[in-house]
Amino acid sequence: DTAVSQTPKYLVTQMGNDKSIKCEQNLGHDTMYWYKQDSKKFLKIMFSYNNKELIINETVPNRFSPKSPDKAHLNLHINSLELGDSAVYFCASSQDLNNNQPQHFGDGTRLSIL
Amino acid sequence: QQQVKQSPQSLIVQKGGIPIINCAYENTAFDYFPWYQQFPGKGPALLIAIRPDVSEKKEGRFTISFNKSAKQFSLHIMDSQPGDSATYFCAAKAAGNKLTFGGGTRVLVKP
């Protein structure tokens, strides 16, 4: 039933490891996004994909690599994790890029780097 | 630099009070201004949104006021309830449906 679902909900790992976060939407939307919310609740876009094509890449370190196998999925792979990567990562989707389509968010993945 | 500035950072009101959250932006290319509500452990959810050619929009107990010349907009929560306690984010949209968020306001409504 969940419109935008992310797994895992929590991720605790050591510095230097590689990890992935998965996102799936069942809304039939064309556009998907990844956001990072830091410890001060500041929410910032990282990437967006439209029909599996990269649209926005907000000067995110290249240790972060999004992958969109199909329109319904946008996964985030992070290499060589650093302490500063600790945050809540949100996936979102919208119908498309046009006409002020609202973005629907998942419930986030809380990443903690030890 | 923060393109959308939001204030205050936190707000406490009694039930029935009217929390007011203010946002200011600089980029005149922004063409749509949504507000999101976030509860602990959940993702942000769209609450209400306004276009810059409209000065006010009301949906239920939530009202947005928009001042295009001042590049400012605000959210009023009328007759606030304890269930409205959440973090509220203003945002501004640019091309490509790219949202820039304000820093958030934590609202606590006391019974």
XYZ file of N, CA and C in Angstrom:
675
model
N 0.808 -1.202 0.000
C 0.000 0.000 0.000
C 0.849 1.263 0.000
N 2.056 1.157 0.587
C 2.908 2.328 0.752
C 3.284 2.889 -0.603
N 3.163 4.222 -0.789
C 3.380 4.822 -2.087
C 4.872 4.854 -2.448
N 5.692 5.359 -1.519
C 7.137 5.421 -1.720
C 7.773 4.672 -0.551
N 8.438 3.592 -0.845
C 9.009 2.778 0.232
C 10.520 2.696 0.083
N 11.192 2.797 1.217
C 12.655 2.749 1.250
C 13.099 1.617 2.150
N 14.173 0.975 1.771
C 14.778 -0.037 2.633
C 16.299 0.101 2.595
N 16.963 -0.072 3.739
C 16.360 -0.317 5.049
C 15.893 0.983 5.707
N 15.198 0.859 6.811
C 14.775 2.044 7.561
C 15.939 2.597 8.393
N 16.757 1.684 8.894
C 17.941 2.070 9.668
C 19.151 1.343 9.104
N 20.280 2.035 9.108
C 21.518 1.448 8.603
C 22.659 1.960 9.471
N 23.296 1.041 10.181
C 24.426 1.398 11.038
C 25.630 0.651 10.502
N 26.704 1.390 10.216
C 27.848 0.754 9.582
C 29.127 1.485 9.936
N 30.237 0.883 9.605
C 31.540 1.460 9.913
C 32.003 2.398 8.805
N 32.813 3.356 9.188
C 33.459 4.246 8.221
C 34.249 3.423 7.209
N 34.201 3.820 5.947
C 34.951 3.120 4.910
C 34.165 2.047 4.179
N 33.035 1.623 4.768
C 32.222 0.595 4.108
C 31.442 1.170 2.926
N 30.932 0.250 2.092
C 30.038 0.606 0.983
C 28.653 0.093 1.314
N 27.631 0.933 1.081
C 26.261 0.512 1.376
C 25.299 1.030 0.314
N 24.144 0.364 0.236
C 23.091 0.797 -0.705
C 21.779 0.985 0.012
N 21.006 1.950 -0.472
C 19.639 2.180 -0.010
C 18.728 2.025 -1.223
N 17.621 1.288 -1.010
C 16.713 1.052 -2.131
C 15.438 1.878 -1.984
N 14.878 2.273 -3.118
C 13.630 3.034 -3.119
C 12.737 2.534 -4.251
N 11.475 2.360 -3.903
C 10.491 1.938 -4.894
C 9.230 2.766 -4.738
N 8.629 3.165 -5.850
C 7.340 3.860 -5.779
C 6.315 3.123 -6.637
N 5.096 3.029 -6.101
C 4.029 2.331 -6.822
C 2.952 3.300 -7.308
N 3.348 4.556 -7.522
C 2.401 5.589 -7.933
C 2.357 5.773 -9.448
N 3.219 5.059 -10.155
C 3.269 5.232 -11.609
C 3.931 6.531 -12.038
N 4.724 7.112 -11.142
C 5.381 8.391 -11.435
C 6.594 8.207 -12.340
N 6.908 9.296 -13.074
C 8.068 9.263 -13.967
C 9.347 9.759 -13.304
N 9.211 10.581 -12.249
C 10.361 11.278 -11.683
C 10.601 10.848 -10.236
N 11.872 10.602 -9.925
C 12.236 10.218 -8.559
C 13.429 11.042 -8.093
N 13.539 11.178 -6.767
C 14.535 12.074 -6.160
C 15.180 11.413 -4.951
N 16.403 11.863 -4.645
C 17.022 11.572 -3.361
C 17.342 12.888 -2.675
N 16.988 12.942 -1.365
C 17.286 14.092 -0.512
C 18.103 13.621 0.690
N 18.900 14.552 1.236
C 19.633 14.298 2.475
C 19.130 15.277 3.537
N 18.780 14.759 4.715
C 18.378 15.610 5.834
C 19.398 15.446 6.942
N 20.098 16.526 7.255
C 21.173 16.431 8.248
C 20.622 16.513 9.669
N 21.548 16.526 10.625
C 21.147 16.483 12.039
C 20.381 17.722 12.468
N 20.525 18.817 11.718
C 19.773 20.036 12.030
C 18.469 20.111 11.250
N 18.079 19.013 10.647
C 16.830 18.892 9.902
C 16.865 19.594 8.543
N 18.027 20.105 8.142
C 18.097 20.782 6.858
C 17.976 19.746 5.743
N 17.054 20.006 4.803
C 16.710 19.044 3.748
C 17.231 19.563 2.413
N 18.069 18.742 1.751
C 18.689 19.224 0.515
C 18.616 18.150 -0.561
N 18.262 18.571 -1.764
C 18.184 17.610 -2.857
C 19.585 17.143 -3.248
N 19.677 15.866 -3.609
C 20.934 15.306 -4.090
C 20.826 15.009 -5.588
N 19.828 14.218 -5.954
C 19.664 13.771 -7.343
C 18.186 13.751 -7.711
N 17.930 13.860 -9.027
C 16.613 13.499 -9.529
C 16.790 12.770 -10.854
N 15.860 11.838 -11.101
C 15.828 11.071 -12.333
C 14.438 11.200 -12.939
N 14.385 11.317 -14.250
C 13.114 11.327 -14.956
C 13.168 10.256 -16.025
N 12.260 9.286 -15.937
C 12.284 8.173 -16.890
C 13.676 7.556 -16.999
N 14.292 7.317 -15.877
C 15.594 6.670 -15.741
C 16.769 7.540 -16.186
N 16.488 8.810 -16.520
C 17.555 9.700 -16.972
C 17.896 10.699 -15.873
N 19.194 10.887 -15.579
C 19.631 11.833 -14.555
C 19.293 13.257 -14.968
N 18.591 13.970 -14.082
C 18.207 15.342 -14.353
C 18.981 16.313 -13.461
N 18.989 16.053 -12.160
C 19.656 16.930 -11.205
C 20.761 16.150 -10.502
N 21.938 16.762 -10.412
C 23.046 16.195 -9.642
C 23.652 17.383 -8.900
N 23.318 17.484 -7.605
C 23.661 18.693 -6.853
C 25.039 18.613 -6.220
N 26.067 18.644 -6.994
C 27.459 18.646 -6.499
C 27.649 17.716 -5.314
N 27.114 16.514 -5.477
C 27.274 15.491 -4.458
C 28.594 14.766 -4.733
N 29.370 14.409 -3.681
C 30.625 13.667 -3.930
C 30.371 12.443 -4.792
N 31.326 12.112 -5.660
C 31.085 10.980 -6.555
C 31.147 9.639 -5.848
N 31.311 9.647 -4.522
C 31.134 8.412 -3.745
C 29.660 7.996 -3.738
N 28.790 8.947 -4.053
C 27.354 8.677 -4.105
C 26.970 8.397 -5.561
N 26.397 7.241 -5.809
C 25.992 6.925 -7.183
C 24.562 6.406 -7.189
N 23.658 7.177 -7.780
C 22.279 6.711 -7.919
C 22.177 5.778 -9.116
N 21.216 4.839 -9.015
C 20.981 3.955 -10.148
C 19.473 3.743 -10.279
N 18.979 3.889 -11.488
C 17.548 3.728 -11.727
C 17.339 2.594 -12.721
N 17.087 1.379 -12.243
C 16.904 0.252 -13.155
C 15.616 0.348 -13.976
N 14.628 1.004 -13.417
C 13.376 1.263 -14.138
C 12.707 2.472 -13.478
N 11.596 2.926 -14.050
C 10.958 4.161 -13.557
C 10.504 4.071 -12.112
N 10.227 2.856 -11.651
C 9.673 2.695 -10.305
C 10.738 2.586 -9.223
N 11.981 2.518 -9.607
C 13.056 2.305 -8.635
C 14.190 3.313 -8.811
N 14.667 3.817 -7.679
C 15.866 4.657 -7.689
C 16.670 4.298 -6.445
N 17.788 3.621 -6.668
C 18.618 3.179 -5.564
C 19.799 4.127 -5.403
N 20.346 4.152 -4.182
C 21.484 5.029 -3.889
C 22.604 4.183 -3.316
N 23.730 4.168 -4.004
C 24.891 3.425 -3.521
C 25.926 4.425 -3.021
N 26.490 4.138 -1.858
C 27.483 5.046 -1.273
C 28.764 4.272 -1.006
N 29.847 4.720 -1.602
C 31.159 4.084 -1.391
C 31.934 4.797 -0.285
N 32.813 4.051 0.337
C 33.773 4.627 1.294
C 33.088 5.597 2.257
N 32.137 5.117 3.007
C 31.340 5.963 3.881
C 32.194 6.759 4.860
N 31.801 8.015 5.052
C 32.497 8.920 5.972
C 31.546 9.337 7.097
N 32.127 9.838 8.192
C 31.312 10.254 9.335
C 30.249 11.286 8.926
N 30.634 12.192 8.008
C 29.718 13.247 7.579
C 28.555 12.759 6.747
N 28.567 11.475 6.383
C 27.441 10.918 5.623
C 26.282 10.543 6.536
N 26.508 10.573 7.835
C 25.434 10.267 8.781
C 24.295 11.282 8.600
N 23.124 10.770 8.316
C 21.979 11.642 8.016
C 20.775 10.743 7.781
N 19.631 11.389 7.529
C 18.456 10.643 7.067
C 18.324 10.919 5.572
N 18.232 9.865 4.794
C 18.113 9.996 3.339
C 16.670 9.692 2.942
N 16.081 10.631 2.203
C 14.701 10.481 1.765
C 14.635 10.312 0.263
N 13.826 9.354 -0.137
C 13.474 9.188 -1.539
C 12.119 9.856 -1.757
N 11.904 10.395 -2.933
C 10.612 11.015 -3.260
C 10.306 10.757 -4.726
N 9.040 10.945 -5.089
C 8.667 10.826 -6.498
C 7.610 11.866 -6.836
N 7.527 12.202 -8.109
C 6.462 13.082 -8.595
C 6.007 12.569 -9.955
N 4.814 12.965 -10.354
C 4.243 12.501 -11.614
C 5.237 12.702 -12.751
N 5.731 13.910 -12.865
C 6.745 14.227 -13.865
C 7.404 15.546 -13.471
N 8.092 16.179 -14.402
C 8.814 17.411 -14.101
C 7.966 18.659 -14.349
N 6.746 18.460 -14.773
C 5.964 19.606 -15.246
C 4.875 20.024 -14.271
N 4.398 21.233 -14.461
C 3.166 21.725 -13.840
C 3.087 21.550 -12.326
N 4.196 21.845 -11.651
C 4.173 21.885 -10.196
C 3.648 20.599 -9.561
N 4.051 19.488 -10.097
C 3.606 18.219 -9.533
C 4.165 18.040 -8.118
N 3.310 17.687 -7.139
C 3.800 17.519 -5.777
C 4.747 16.328 -5.667
N 5.683 16.453 -4.756
C 6.611 15.357 -4.500
C 6.134 14.560 -3.283
N 6.117 13.242 -3.446
C 5.689 12.335 -2.386
C 6.927 11.680 -1.802
N 7.103 11.801 -0.486
C 8.307 11.314 0.177
C 8.088 9.959 0.835
N 9.167 9.172 0.854
C 9.192 7.987 1.693
C 9.465 8.375 3.133
N 9.559 7.388 4.016
C 9.760 7.667 5.437
C 11.223 7.743 5.846
N 12.123 7.643 4.888
C 13.522 7.890 5.179
C 14.319 6.671 5.589
N 15.621 6.754 5.382
C 16.587 5.762 5.861
C 17.581 6.501 6.732
N 17.639 6.122 8.007
C 18.565 6.775 8.933
C 19.898 6.050 8.875
N 20.904 6.730 8.338
C 22.250 6.158 8.186
C 23.152 6.686 9.280
N 23.736 5.784 10.045
C 24.646 6.161 11.127
C 26.006 5.531 10.853
N 27.033 6.361 10.821
C 28.391 5.887 10.562
C 29.169 5.886 11.874
N 29.710 4.723 12.214
C 30.447 4.606 13.484
C 31.932 4.896 13.287
N 25.167 29.339 0.246
C 24.246 30.285 0.877
C 22.839 29.710 0.815
N 22.050 30.051 1.836
C 20.719 29.495 1.910
C 19.799 30.334 1.041
N 19.188 29.732 0.049
C 18.349 30.487 -0.879
C 16.959 30.745 -0.333
N 16.527 29.918 0.610
C 15.223 30.108 1.241
C 15.458 30.161 2.748
N 15.164 31.305 3.335
C 15.396 31.499 4.769
C 14.079 31.406 5.515
N 14.049 30.589 6.552
C 12.817 30.316 7.292
C 13.001 30.689 8.750
N 11.954 31.293 9.310
C 11.993 31.658 10.728
C 10.595 31.592 11.331
N 10.472 31.348 12.638
C 11.547 31.035 13.576
C 11.954 29.569 13.458
N 12.970 29.179 14.196
C 13.403 27.777 14.190
C 12.444 26.914 14.986
N 11.849 27.520 16.020
C 10.879 26.763 16.806
C 9.834 27.709 17.363
N 8.693 27.131 17.705
C 7.521 27.918 18.081
C 6.672 27.091 19.029
N 6.254 27.694 20.124
C 5.356 27.015 21.057
C 4.107 27.870 21.203
N 2.948 27.254 21.001
C 1.684 27.977 21.164
C 0.720 27.117 21.977
N -0.263 27.769 22.545
C -1.336 27.047 23.216
C -2.354 26.602 22.174
N -3.069 25.549 22.487
C -4.150 25.072 21.619
C -5.081 26.236 21.297
N -5.417 26.368 20.010
C -6.265 27.461 19.571
C -5.493 28.670 19.094
N -4.196 28.732 19.410
C -3.359 29.839 18.958
C -3.056 29.735 17.474
N -2.373 30.757 16.955
C -2.084 30.817 15.516
C -0.572 30.889 15.303
N 0.072 29.742 15.124
C 1.505 29.789 14.786
C 1.689 30.427 13.409
N 2.686 31.280 13.285
C 2.992 31.929 12.004
C 4.454 31.658 11.682
N 4.689 31.118 10.489
C 6.045 30.777 10.051
C 6.335 31.611 8.809
N 7.504 32.217 8.793
C 7.859 33.118 7.706
C 9.013 32.594 6.871
N 8.943 32.846 5.575
C 10.030 32.463 4.670
C 10.332 33.591 3.712
N 11.594 33.689 3.332
C 12.029 34.696 2.371
C 12.935 34.029 1.358
N 12.854 34.478 0.118
C 13.681 33.882 -0.926
C 14.341 34.983 -1.725
N 15.342 34.596 -2.500
C 16.085 35.575 -3.293
C 15.948 35.337 -4.792
N 15.850 34.078 -5.166
C 15.886 33.731 -6.584
C 14.519 33.981 -7.232
N 14.453 34.937 -8.135
C 13.174 35.268 -8.773
C 12.750 34.216 -9.790
N 13.590 33.243 -10.051
C 13.218 32.153 -10.954
C 12.313 31.124 -10.279
N 12.203 31.194 -8.954
C 11.291 30.287 -8.252
C 9.863 30.589 -8.708
N 9.099 29.510 -9.009
C 7.772 29.748 -9.566
C 6.650 29.002 -8.846
N 6.965 28.421 -7.708
C 5.945 27.658 -6.986
C 6.456 27.472 -5.576
N 5.549 27.609 -4.585
C 5.999 27.652 -3.197
C 5.145 26.720 -2.343
N 5.611 25.492 -2.121
C 4.866 24.544 -1.299
C 5.327 24.585 0.158
N 4.449 24.132 1.031
C 4.786 23.914 2.435
C 4.631 22.424 2.717
N 5.601 21.888 3.466
C 5.571 20.493 3.840
C 5.507 20.367 5.363
N 4.830 19.317 5.806
C 4.696 19.011 7.233
C 5.402 17.682 7.487
N 6.227 17.641 8.514
C 6.960 16.402 8.818
C 6.770 16.021 10.273
N 6.288 14.793 10.493
C 6.192 14.236 11.842
C 7.431 13.394 12.110
N 7.802 13.219 13.393
C 9.008 12.440 13.715
C 8.964 11.049 13.106
N 10.064 10.652 12.483
C 10.164 9.321 11.902
C 9.453 9.162 10.569
N 8.924 10.255 10.041
C 8.200 10.199 8.776
C 8.830 11.140 7.762
N 8.482 10.948 6.495
C 8.935 11.868 5.472
C 8.054 13.099 5.419
N 8.554 14.178 4.814
C 7.726 15.382 4.647
C 6.522 15.062 3.776
N 5.401 15.705 4.077
C 4.178 15.530 3.295
C 3.667 16.902 2.887
N 3.253 17.020 1.634
C 2.760 18.303 1.128
C 1.522 18.728 1.889
N 1.535 19.984 2.343
C 0.431 20.534 3.131
C -0.423 21.476 2.283
N 0.229 22.418 1.664
C -0.452 23.455 0.886
C 0.601 24.134 0.027
N 0.192 24.695 -1.116
C 1.160 25.336 -2.002
C 0.524 26.538 -2.673
N 1.375 27.451 -3.149
C 0.865 28.678 -3.771
C 1.735 29.070 -4.945
N 1.112 29.688 -5.956
C 1.854 30.249 -7.083
C 2.098 31.719 -6.819
N 3.122 32.326 -7.413
C 3.465 33.712 -7.084
C 2.472 34.749 -7.606
N 1.504 34.340 -8.446
C 0.515 35.301 -8.917
C -0.715 35.365 -8.006
N -0.641 34.659 -6.887
C -1.742 34.627 -5.919
C -1.235 35.185 -4.590
N -2.007 36.029 -3.922
C -1.516 36.636 -2.678
C -1.901 35.838 -1.434
N -2.930 35.011 -1.554
C -3.327 34.223 -0.388
C -4.017 32.948 -0.843
N -3.768 31.883 -0.100
C -4.455 30.619 -0.365
C -4.793 29.965 0.957
N -6.011 29.465 1.037
C -6.476 28.866 2.277
C -6.955 27.455 2.004
N -6.502 26.497 2.835
C -7.013 25.132 2.766
C -7.256 24.661 4.196
N -8.534 24.570 4.544
C -8.867 24.183 5.913
C -8.340 25.224 6.891
N -7.575 24.770 7.876
C -7.035 25.706 8.877
C -5.686 26.294 8.470
N -5.186 25.958 7.304
C -3.868 26.418 6.867
C -4.012 27.491 5.802
N -3.288 28.595 5.987
C -3.339 29.721 5.055
C -1.925 30.144 4.695
N -1.690 30.331 3.400
C -0.421 30.905 2.940
C -0.691 32.336 2.520
N 0.166 33.246 2.960
C 0.164 34.621 2.461
C 1.430 34.816 1.650
N 1.303 35.471 0.491
C 2.458 35.598 -0.397
C 2.632 37.049 -0.804
N 3.844 37.577 -0.631
C 4.165 38.948 -1.023
C 5.273 38.902 -2.058
N 4.884 38.998 -3.340
C 5.849 38.811 -4.415
C 6.906 39.914 -4.429
N 6.507 41.159 -4.186
C 7.461 42.274 -4.262
C 8.509 42.169 -3.160
N 8.096 41.675 -1.988
C 9.038 41.524 -0.868
C 9.763 40.183 -0.918
N 9.324 39.297 -1.793
C 9.874 37.941 -1.897
C 9.777 37.225 -0.552
N 8.577 37.308 0.014
C 8.336 36.673 1.302
C 6.996 35.934 1.264
N 6.901 34.864 2.034
C 5.631 34.172 2.169
C 5.569 33.543 3.559
N 4.352 33.302 4.007
C 4.198 32.806 5.368
C 3.052 31.802 5.450
N 3.139 30.973 6.483
C 2.104 29.976 6.770
C 1.470 30.326 8.109
N 0.139 30.360 8.121
C -0.614 30.559 9.353
C -1.401 29.279 9.614
N -1.367 28.818 10.858
C -2.171 27.655 11.237
C -3.255 28.153 12.182
N -4.470 28.229 11.676
C -5.585 28.760 12.476
C -6.076 27.695 13.455
N -6.531 28.153 14.622
C -7.100 27.245 15.627
C -6.227 25.989 15.788
N -4.968 26.206 16.094
C -4.013 25.092 16.120
C -4.396 24.050 17.173
N -4.076 22.800 16.848
C -4.392 21.645 17.689
C -3.111 20.899 18.046
N -3.110 20.158 19.154
C -1.902 19.386 19.497
C -1.433 18.477 18.360
N -2.351 17.977 17.571
C -1.990 17.119 16.433
C -1.251 17.856 15.325
N -1.228 19.185 15.388
C -0.472 19.974 14.409
C 1.009 20.068 14.790
N 1.359 19.569 15.978
C 2.761 19.612 16.422
C 3.611 18.799 15.450
N 4.541 19.466 14.807
C 5.341 18.852 13.743
C 6.412 19.858 13.342
N 7.256 19.442 12.401
C 8.195 20.384 11.796
C 7.642 20.792 10.442
N 7.640 22.085 10.185
C 7.102 22.627 8.938
C 8.239 23.205 8.102
N 8.210 22.876 6.822
C 9.218 23.367 5.890
C 8.545 24.174 4.785
N 9.066 25.373 4.532
C 8.680 26.040 3.301
C 9.656 25.587 2.221
N 9.258 25.739 0.977
C 10.117 25.366 -0.130
C 9.818 26.271 -1.310
N 10.748 26.293 -2.239
C 10.559 27.062 -3.469
C 11.024 26.189 -4.623
N 10.249 26.223 -5.698
C 10.533 25.339 -6.823
C 11.126 26.109 -7.990
N 12.163 25.521 -8.580
C 12.752 26.055 -9.806
C 12.534 25.037 -10.922
N 13.144 25.280 -12.060
C 12.974 24.402 -13.217
C 13.384 22.968 -12.887
N 12.737 22.024 -13.548
C 13.044 20.619 -13.304
C 12.421 20.107 -12.025
N 11.412 20.840 -11.545
C 10.732 20.464 -10.298
C 11.717 20.363 -9.136
N 12.759 21.190 -9.173
C 13.780 21.171 -8.125
C 13.322 22.020 -6.948
N 13.205 21.381 -5.773
C 12.772 22.088 -4.571
C 13.974 22.510 -3.731
N 13.951 23.773 -3.287
C 14.911 24.259 -2.300
C 14.132 24.513 -1.029
N 14.544 23.870 0.053
C 13.804 23.935 1.301
C 14.371 24.991 2.241
N 13.487 25.580 3.053
C 13.915 26.383 4.184
C 14.427 25.466 5.277
N 14.939 26.056 6.350
C 15.585 25.281 7.406
C 14.633 24.557 8.347
N 13.328 24.805 8.231
C 12.352 24.108 9.063
C 12.000 24.870 10.323
N 10.773 24.693 10.782
C 10.296 25.280 12.037
C 9.614 24.189 12.827
N 10.091 23.959 14.045
C 9.466 22.965 14.896
C 8.347 23.649 15.670
N 7.126 23.194 15.453
C 5.948 23.783 16.108
C 5.435 22.828 17.171
N 5.247 23.352 18.364
C 4.644 22.573 19.455
C 3.367 23.267 19.881
N 2.258 22.543 19.814
C 0.975 23.080 20.254
C 0.617 22.413 21.573
N 0.566 23.201 22.622
C 0.288 22.654 23.962
C -1.221 22.548 24.186
N -1.653 21.454 24.811
C -3.092 21.258 25.039
C -3.692 22.332 25.959
